[in-house]
Coordinates of C-alpha atoms and ligand atoms in Angstrom, one line a residue:
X19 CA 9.0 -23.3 17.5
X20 CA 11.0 -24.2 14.3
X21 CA 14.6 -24.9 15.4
X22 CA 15.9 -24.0 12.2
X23 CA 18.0 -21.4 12.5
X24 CA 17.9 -19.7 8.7
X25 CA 15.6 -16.8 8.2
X26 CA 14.4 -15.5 4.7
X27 CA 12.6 -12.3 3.2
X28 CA 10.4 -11.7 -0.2
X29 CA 8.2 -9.0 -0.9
X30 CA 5.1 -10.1 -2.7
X31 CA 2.1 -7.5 -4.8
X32 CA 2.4 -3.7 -5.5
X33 CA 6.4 -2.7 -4.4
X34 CA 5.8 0.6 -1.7
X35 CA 8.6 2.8 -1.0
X36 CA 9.9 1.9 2.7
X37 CA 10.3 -2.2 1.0
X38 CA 14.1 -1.2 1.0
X39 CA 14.1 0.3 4.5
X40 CA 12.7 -3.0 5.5
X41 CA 15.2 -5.2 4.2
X42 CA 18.1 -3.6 5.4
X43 CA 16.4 -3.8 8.7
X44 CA 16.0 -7.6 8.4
X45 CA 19.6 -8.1 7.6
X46 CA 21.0 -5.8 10.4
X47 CA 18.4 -7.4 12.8
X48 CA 18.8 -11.6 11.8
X49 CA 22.6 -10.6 12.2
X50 CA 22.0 -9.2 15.5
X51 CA 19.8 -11.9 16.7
X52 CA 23.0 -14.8 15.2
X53 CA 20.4 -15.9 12.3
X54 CA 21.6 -15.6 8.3
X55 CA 19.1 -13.9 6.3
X56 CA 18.5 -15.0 2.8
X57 CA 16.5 -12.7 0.2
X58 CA 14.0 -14.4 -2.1
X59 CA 14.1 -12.9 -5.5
X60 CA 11.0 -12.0 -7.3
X61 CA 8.2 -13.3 -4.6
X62 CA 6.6 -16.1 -4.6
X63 CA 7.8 -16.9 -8.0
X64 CA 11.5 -16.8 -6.8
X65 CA 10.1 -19.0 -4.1
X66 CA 9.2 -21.4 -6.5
X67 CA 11.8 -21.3 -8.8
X68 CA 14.9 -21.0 -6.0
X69 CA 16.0 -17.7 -6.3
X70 CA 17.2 -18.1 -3.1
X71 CA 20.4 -15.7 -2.1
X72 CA 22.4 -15.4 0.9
X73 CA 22.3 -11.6 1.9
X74 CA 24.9 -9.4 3.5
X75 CA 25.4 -6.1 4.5
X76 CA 26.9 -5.0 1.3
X77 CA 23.5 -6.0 -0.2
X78 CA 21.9 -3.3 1.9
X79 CA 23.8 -0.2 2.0
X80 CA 22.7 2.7 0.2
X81 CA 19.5 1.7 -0.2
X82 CA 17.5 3.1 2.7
X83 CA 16.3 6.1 0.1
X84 CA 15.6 4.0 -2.7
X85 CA 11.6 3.2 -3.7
X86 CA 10.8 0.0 -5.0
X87 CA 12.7 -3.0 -3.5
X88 CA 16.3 -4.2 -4.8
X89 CA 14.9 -7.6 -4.7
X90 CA 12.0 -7.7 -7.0
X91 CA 8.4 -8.5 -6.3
X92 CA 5.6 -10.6 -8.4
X93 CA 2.2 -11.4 -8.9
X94 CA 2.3 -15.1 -8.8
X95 CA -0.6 -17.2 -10.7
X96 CA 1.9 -19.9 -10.1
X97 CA 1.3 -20.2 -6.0
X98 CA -2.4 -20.8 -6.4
X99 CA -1.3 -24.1 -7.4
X100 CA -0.3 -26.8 -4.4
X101 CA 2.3 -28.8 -6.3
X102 CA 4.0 -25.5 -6.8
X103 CA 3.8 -24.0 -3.2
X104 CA 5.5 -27.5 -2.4
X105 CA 8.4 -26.9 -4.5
X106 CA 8.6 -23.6 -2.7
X107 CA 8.6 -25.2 0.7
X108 CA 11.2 -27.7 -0.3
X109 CA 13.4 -24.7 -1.1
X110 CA 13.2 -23.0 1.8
X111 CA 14.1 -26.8 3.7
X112 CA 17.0 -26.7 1.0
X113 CA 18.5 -23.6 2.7
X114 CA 17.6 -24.5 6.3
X115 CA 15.4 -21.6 6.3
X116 CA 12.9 -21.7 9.3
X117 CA 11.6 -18.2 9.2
X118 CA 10.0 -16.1 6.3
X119 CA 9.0 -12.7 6.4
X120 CA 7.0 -11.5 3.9
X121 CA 6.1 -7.7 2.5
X122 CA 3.3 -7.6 0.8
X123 CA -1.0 -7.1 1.0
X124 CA -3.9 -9.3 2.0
X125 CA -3.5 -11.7 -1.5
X126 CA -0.2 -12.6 -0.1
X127 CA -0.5 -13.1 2.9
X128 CA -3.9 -15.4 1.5
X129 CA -0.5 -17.3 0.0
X130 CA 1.4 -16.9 3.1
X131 CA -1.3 -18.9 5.5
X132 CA -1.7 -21.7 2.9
X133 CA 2.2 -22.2 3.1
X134 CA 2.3 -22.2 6.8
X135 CA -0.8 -24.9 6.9
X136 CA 0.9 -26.9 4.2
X137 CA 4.3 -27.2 6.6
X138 CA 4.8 -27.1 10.5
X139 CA 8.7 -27.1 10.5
X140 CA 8.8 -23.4 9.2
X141 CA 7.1 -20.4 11.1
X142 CA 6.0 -16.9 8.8
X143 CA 5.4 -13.6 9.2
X144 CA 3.7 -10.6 6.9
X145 CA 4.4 -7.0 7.5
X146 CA 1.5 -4.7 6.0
X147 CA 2.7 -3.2 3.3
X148 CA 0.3 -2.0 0.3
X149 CA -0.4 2.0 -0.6
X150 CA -4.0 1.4 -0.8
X151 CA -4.2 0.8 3.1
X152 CA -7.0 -1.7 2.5
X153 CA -5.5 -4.2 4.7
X154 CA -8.1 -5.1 7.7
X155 CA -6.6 -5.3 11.3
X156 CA -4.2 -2.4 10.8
X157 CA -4.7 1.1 10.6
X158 CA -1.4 1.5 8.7
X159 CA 0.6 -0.4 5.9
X160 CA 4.3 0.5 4.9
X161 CA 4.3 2.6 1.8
X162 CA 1.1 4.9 2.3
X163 CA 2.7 7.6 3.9
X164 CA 5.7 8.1 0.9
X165 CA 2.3 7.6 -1.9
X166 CA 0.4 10.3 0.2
X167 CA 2.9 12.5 -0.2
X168 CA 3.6 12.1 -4.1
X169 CA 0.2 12.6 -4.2
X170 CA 0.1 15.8 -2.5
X171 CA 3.5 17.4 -4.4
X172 CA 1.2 16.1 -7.8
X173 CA -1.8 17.9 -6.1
X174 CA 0.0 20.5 -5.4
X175 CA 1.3 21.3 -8.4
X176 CA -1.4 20.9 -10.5
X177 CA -3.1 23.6 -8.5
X178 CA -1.2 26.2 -9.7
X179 CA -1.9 25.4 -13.6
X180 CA -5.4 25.4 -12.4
X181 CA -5.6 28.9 -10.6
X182 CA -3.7 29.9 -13.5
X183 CA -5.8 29.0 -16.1
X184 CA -9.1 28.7 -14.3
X185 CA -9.6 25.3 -15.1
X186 CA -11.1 22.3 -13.3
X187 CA -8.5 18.9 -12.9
X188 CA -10.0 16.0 -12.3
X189 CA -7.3 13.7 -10.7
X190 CA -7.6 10.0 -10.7
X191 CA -5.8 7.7 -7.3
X192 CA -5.0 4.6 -6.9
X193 CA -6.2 2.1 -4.0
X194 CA -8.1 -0.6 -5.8
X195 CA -11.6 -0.9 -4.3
X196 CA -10.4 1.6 -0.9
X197 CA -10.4 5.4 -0.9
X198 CA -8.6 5.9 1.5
X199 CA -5.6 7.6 -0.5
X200 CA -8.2 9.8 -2.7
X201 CA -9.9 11.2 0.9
X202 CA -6.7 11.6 2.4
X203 CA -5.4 13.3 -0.5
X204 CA -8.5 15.3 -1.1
X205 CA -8.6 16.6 2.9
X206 CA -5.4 17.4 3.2
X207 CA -4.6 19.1 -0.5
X208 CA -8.1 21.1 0.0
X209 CA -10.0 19.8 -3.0
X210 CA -13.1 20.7 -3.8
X211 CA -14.7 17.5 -4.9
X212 CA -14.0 13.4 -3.4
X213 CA -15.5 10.9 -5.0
X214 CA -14.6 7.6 -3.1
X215 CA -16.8 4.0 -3.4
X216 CA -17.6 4.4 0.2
X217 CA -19.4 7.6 -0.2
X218 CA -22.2 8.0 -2.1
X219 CA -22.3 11.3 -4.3
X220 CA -24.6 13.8 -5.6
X221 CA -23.4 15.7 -8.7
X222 CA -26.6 17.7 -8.2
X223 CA -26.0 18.9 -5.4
X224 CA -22.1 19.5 -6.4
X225 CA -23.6 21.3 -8.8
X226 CA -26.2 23.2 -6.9
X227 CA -22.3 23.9 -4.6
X228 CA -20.2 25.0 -7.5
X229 CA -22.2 27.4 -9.1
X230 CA -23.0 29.4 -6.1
X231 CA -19.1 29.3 -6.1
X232 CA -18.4 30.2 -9.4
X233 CA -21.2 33.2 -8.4
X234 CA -18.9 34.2 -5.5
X235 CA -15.5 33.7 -7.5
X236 CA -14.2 30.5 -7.9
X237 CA -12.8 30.1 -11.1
X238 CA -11.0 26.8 -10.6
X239 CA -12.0 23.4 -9.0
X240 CA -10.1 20.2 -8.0
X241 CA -11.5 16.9 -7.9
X242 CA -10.0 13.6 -6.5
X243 CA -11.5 10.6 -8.0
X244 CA -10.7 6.8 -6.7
X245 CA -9.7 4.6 -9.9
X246 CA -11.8 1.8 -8.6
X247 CA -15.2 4.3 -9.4
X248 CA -14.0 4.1 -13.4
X249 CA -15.4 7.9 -13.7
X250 CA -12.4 9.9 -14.3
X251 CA -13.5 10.9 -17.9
X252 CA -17.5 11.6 -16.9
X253 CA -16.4 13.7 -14.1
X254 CA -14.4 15.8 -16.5
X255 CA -16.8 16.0 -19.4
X256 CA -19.5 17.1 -16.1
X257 CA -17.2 19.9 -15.5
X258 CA -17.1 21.3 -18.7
X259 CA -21.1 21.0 -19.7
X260 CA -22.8 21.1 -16.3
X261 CA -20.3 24.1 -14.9
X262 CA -18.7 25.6 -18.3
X263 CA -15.5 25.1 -16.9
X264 CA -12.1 23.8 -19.0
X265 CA -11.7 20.5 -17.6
X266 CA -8.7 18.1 -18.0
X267 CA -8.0 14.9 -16.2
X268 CA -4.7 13.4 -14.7
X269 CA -4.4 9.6 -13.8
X270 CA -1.6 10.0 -11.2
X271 CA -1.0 6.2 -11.7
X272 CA 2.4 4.3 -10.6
X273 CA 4.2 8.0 -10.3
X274 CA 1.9 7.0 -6.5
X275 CA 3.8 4.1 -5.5
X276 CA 7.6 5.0 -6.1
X277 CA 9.8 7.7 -5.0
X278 CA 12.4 8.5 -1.9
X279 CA 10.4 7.1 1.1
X280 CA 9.4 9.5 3.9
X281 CA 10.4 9.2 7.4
X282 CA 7.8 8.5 8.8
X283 CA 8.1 4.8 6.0
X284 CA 11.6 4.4 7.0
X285 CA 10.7 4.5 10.8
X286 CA 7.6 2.3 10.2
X287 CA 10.0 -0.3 8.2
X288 CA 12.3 -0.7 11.5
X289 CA 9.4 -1.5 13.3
X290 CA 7.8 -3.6 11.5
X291 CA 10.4 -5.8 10.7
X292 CA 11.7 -5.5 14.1
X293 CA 8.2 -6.9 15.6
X294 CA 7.9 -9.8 12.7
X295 CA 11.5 -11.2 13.3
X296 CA 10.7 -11.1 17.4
X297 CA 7.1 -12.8 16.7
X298 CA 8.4 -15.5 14.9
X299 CA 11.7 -16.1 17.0
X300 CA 8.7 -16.1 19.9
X301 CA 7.1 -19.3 18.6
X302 CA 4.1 -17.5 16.1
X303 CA 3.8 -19.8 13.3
X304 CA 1.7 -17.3 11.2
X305 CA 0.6 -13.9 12.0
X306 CA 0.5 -10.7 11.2
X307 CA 2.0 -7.0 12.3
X308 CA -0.5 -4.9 12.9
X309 CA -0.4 -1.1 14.4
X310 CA -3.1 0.5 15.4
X311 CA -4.1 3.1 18.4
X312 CA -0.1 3.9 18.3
X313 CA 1.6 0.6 19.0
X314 CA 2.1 -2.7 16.9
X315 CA 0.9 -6.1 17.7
X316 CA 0.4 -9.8 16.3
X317 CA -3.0 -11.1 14.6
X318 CA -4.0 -14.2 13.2
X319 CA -3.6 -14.4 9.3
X320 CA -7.5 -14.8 9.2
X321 CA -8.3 -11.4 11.0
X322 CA -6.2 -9.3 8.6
X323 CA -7.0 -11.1 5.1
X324 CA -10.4 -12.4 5.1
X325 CA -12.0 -9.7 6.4
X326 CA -13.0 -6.2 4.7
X327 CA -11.0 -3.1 5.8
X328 CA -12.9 0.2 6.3
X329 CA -12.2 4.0 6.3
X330 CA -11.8 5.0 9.9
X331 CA -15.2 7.1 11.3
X332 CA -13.5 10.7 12.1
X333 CA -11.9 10.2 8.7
X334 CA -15.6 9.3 7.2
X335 CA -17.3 12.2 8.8
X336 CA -14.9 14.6 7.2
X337 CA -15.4 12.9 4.0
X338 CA -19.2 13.0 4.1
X339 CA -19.1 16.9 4.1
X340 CA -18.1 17.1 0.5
X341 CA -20.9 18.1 -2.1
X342 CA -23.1 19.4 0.4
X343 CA -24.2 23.2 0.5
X344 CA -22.7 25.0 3.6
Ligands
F6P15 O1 -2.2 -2.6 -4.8 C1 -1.4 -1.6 -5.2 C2 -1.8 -1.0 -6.5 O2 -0.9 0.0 -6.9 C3 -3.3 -0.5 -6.7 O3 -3.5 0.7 -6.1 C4 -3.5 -0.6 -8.1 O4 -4.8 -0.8 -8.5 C5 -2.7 -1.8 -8.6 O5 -1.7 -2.0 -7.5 C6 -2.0 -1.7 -9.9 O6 -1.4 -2.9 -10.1 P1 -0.2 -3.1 -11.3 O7 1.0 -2.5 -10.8 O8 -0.1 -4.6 -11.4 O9 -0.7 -2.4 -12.5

């Protein structure tokens, strides 16, 4: 166990909203547990380039309600690079920090395990946090529940320029290569159509679907589409020739990850930070919250990032009824 005494934060990737929640947590709790907590500016590129700041209270009031994080995030090139991670290393030494938590998805926490292997004086710590939810090892990553729920209110109100104009929308989500925010979304804003990379479709038989529909009334349709499929504009240009519908598509794009986080983030941030600060003060050297089956725990770097994450089954069965004839 490190017996510095310093303990430091950065968030790293996509920002979420719950990133803010989390850092006043990990200034209230280092205070608590007689540790000063630093911020690193920027991610890994602040790492590198000492943007290193001592943090207070002040820093964190107000901010619980804020998306986005107060102390910037990056996609650093820069860290690939050995000579640079051992500048960063030889900053955290500068400011006797033992401990680093990091915020951030399955690329940095790729960053975060080389660190850790290239020093044993200093002992890390990710916290899940990405909308896509594509992190292995943990049902749930800070930020999904806040970009879930944008989603919806955009769903939502869509909907009623739909039913109002009987057109179809074609609505393009986030989540990189993982559907998981387009079949949640889709399910719970009861769309008609979810097209999501770990589902094969059938626009026959959607078709064979919608115009038995259109028979019976239907006069509008709503369609979640996951960006990482790249057929948000074919979709919409089916609609219009296949069903003879007005068809317009919206790409719901970063509107997804900002906004006033939801309690259930806020809650989630506490936690997480909670159980990250306790792992490392326990001796982890690297590892990773996790929370799954309703309680949180620590896993190896190596289960969480090198492995693929997948759509949980009930959620898969659900999602496997779309496009088919009733
Ligand atoms: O990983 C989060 C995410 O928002 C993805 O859903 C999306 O594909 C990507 O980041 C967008 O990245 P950027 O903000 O760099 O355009």
């Amino acid at each position: 166990m490190s017996t510095m005494k310093n303990i430091a934060i950065l968030c790293s990737g996509g920002d979420v909203s719950g990133m803010n929640a989390a850092l006043k947590r990990f200034v209230e709790y280092s205070k608590r547990k007689g540790m000063i907590p630093y911020f690193v500016k920027e991610g890994y590129e602040g790492l590198i380039d000492d943007r290193i700041t001592e943090a207070h209270y002040a820093d964190v009031a107000g901010i619980i309600s804020r998306g986005g994080t107060i102390i910037g995030t990056s996609r650093s090139k820069r860290f690939m690079e050995a000579h640079y991670r051992a500048e960063a290393i030889g900053n955290l030494r500068k400011y006797n920090i033992g401990y680093l938590v990091v915020l951030g998805g399955d690329g940095s926490f790729r960053g975060m395990q080389k660190l850790s292997d290239e020093c044993d004086d200093i002992n890390f710590c990710g916290i899940p946090s990405t909308i896509d939810n594509d992190i292995a090892g943990t049902e749930y990553s800070l930020g999904v529940d806040t970009a879930l729920n944008v989603i919806k209110f955009s769903i939502d109100s869509i909907r009623d320029t739909a039913s109002s104009f009987g057109r179809a929308f074609v609505i393009e989500t986030m989540g990189r290569e993982c559907g998981y925010l387009a079949l949640v979304s889709a399910l719970t804003s009861g769309a008609e159509m979810c097209l999501i990379p770990e589902i094969p479709y059938d626009l026959k038989a959607y078709e064979s679907l919608f115009k038995k529909q259109q028979k019976e009334g239907r006069h509008y349709f709503i369609s979640i589409v996951s960006e990482s499929l790249h057929k948000t504009k074919e979709i919409t240009e089916w609609y219009k020739e296949t069903l003879g519908v007005e068809a317009r598509f919206m790409v719901l794009g970063h509107i997804q990850r900002g906004g006033n986080p939801t309690v259930h983030d806020r809650l989630m941030a506490f936690h997480f930070v909670t159980h990250g600060i306790d792992a490392m003060l326990a001796g982890e050297k690297s590892s990773v919250i996790c929370y799954n089956d309703g309680g949180f725990d620590r896993k190896e770097i190596a289960d969480v990032s090198f492995k693929k994450a997948t759509i949980p089954d009930d959620l898969m069965q659900l999602g496997m009824e779309y496009g088919h004839l009733e």
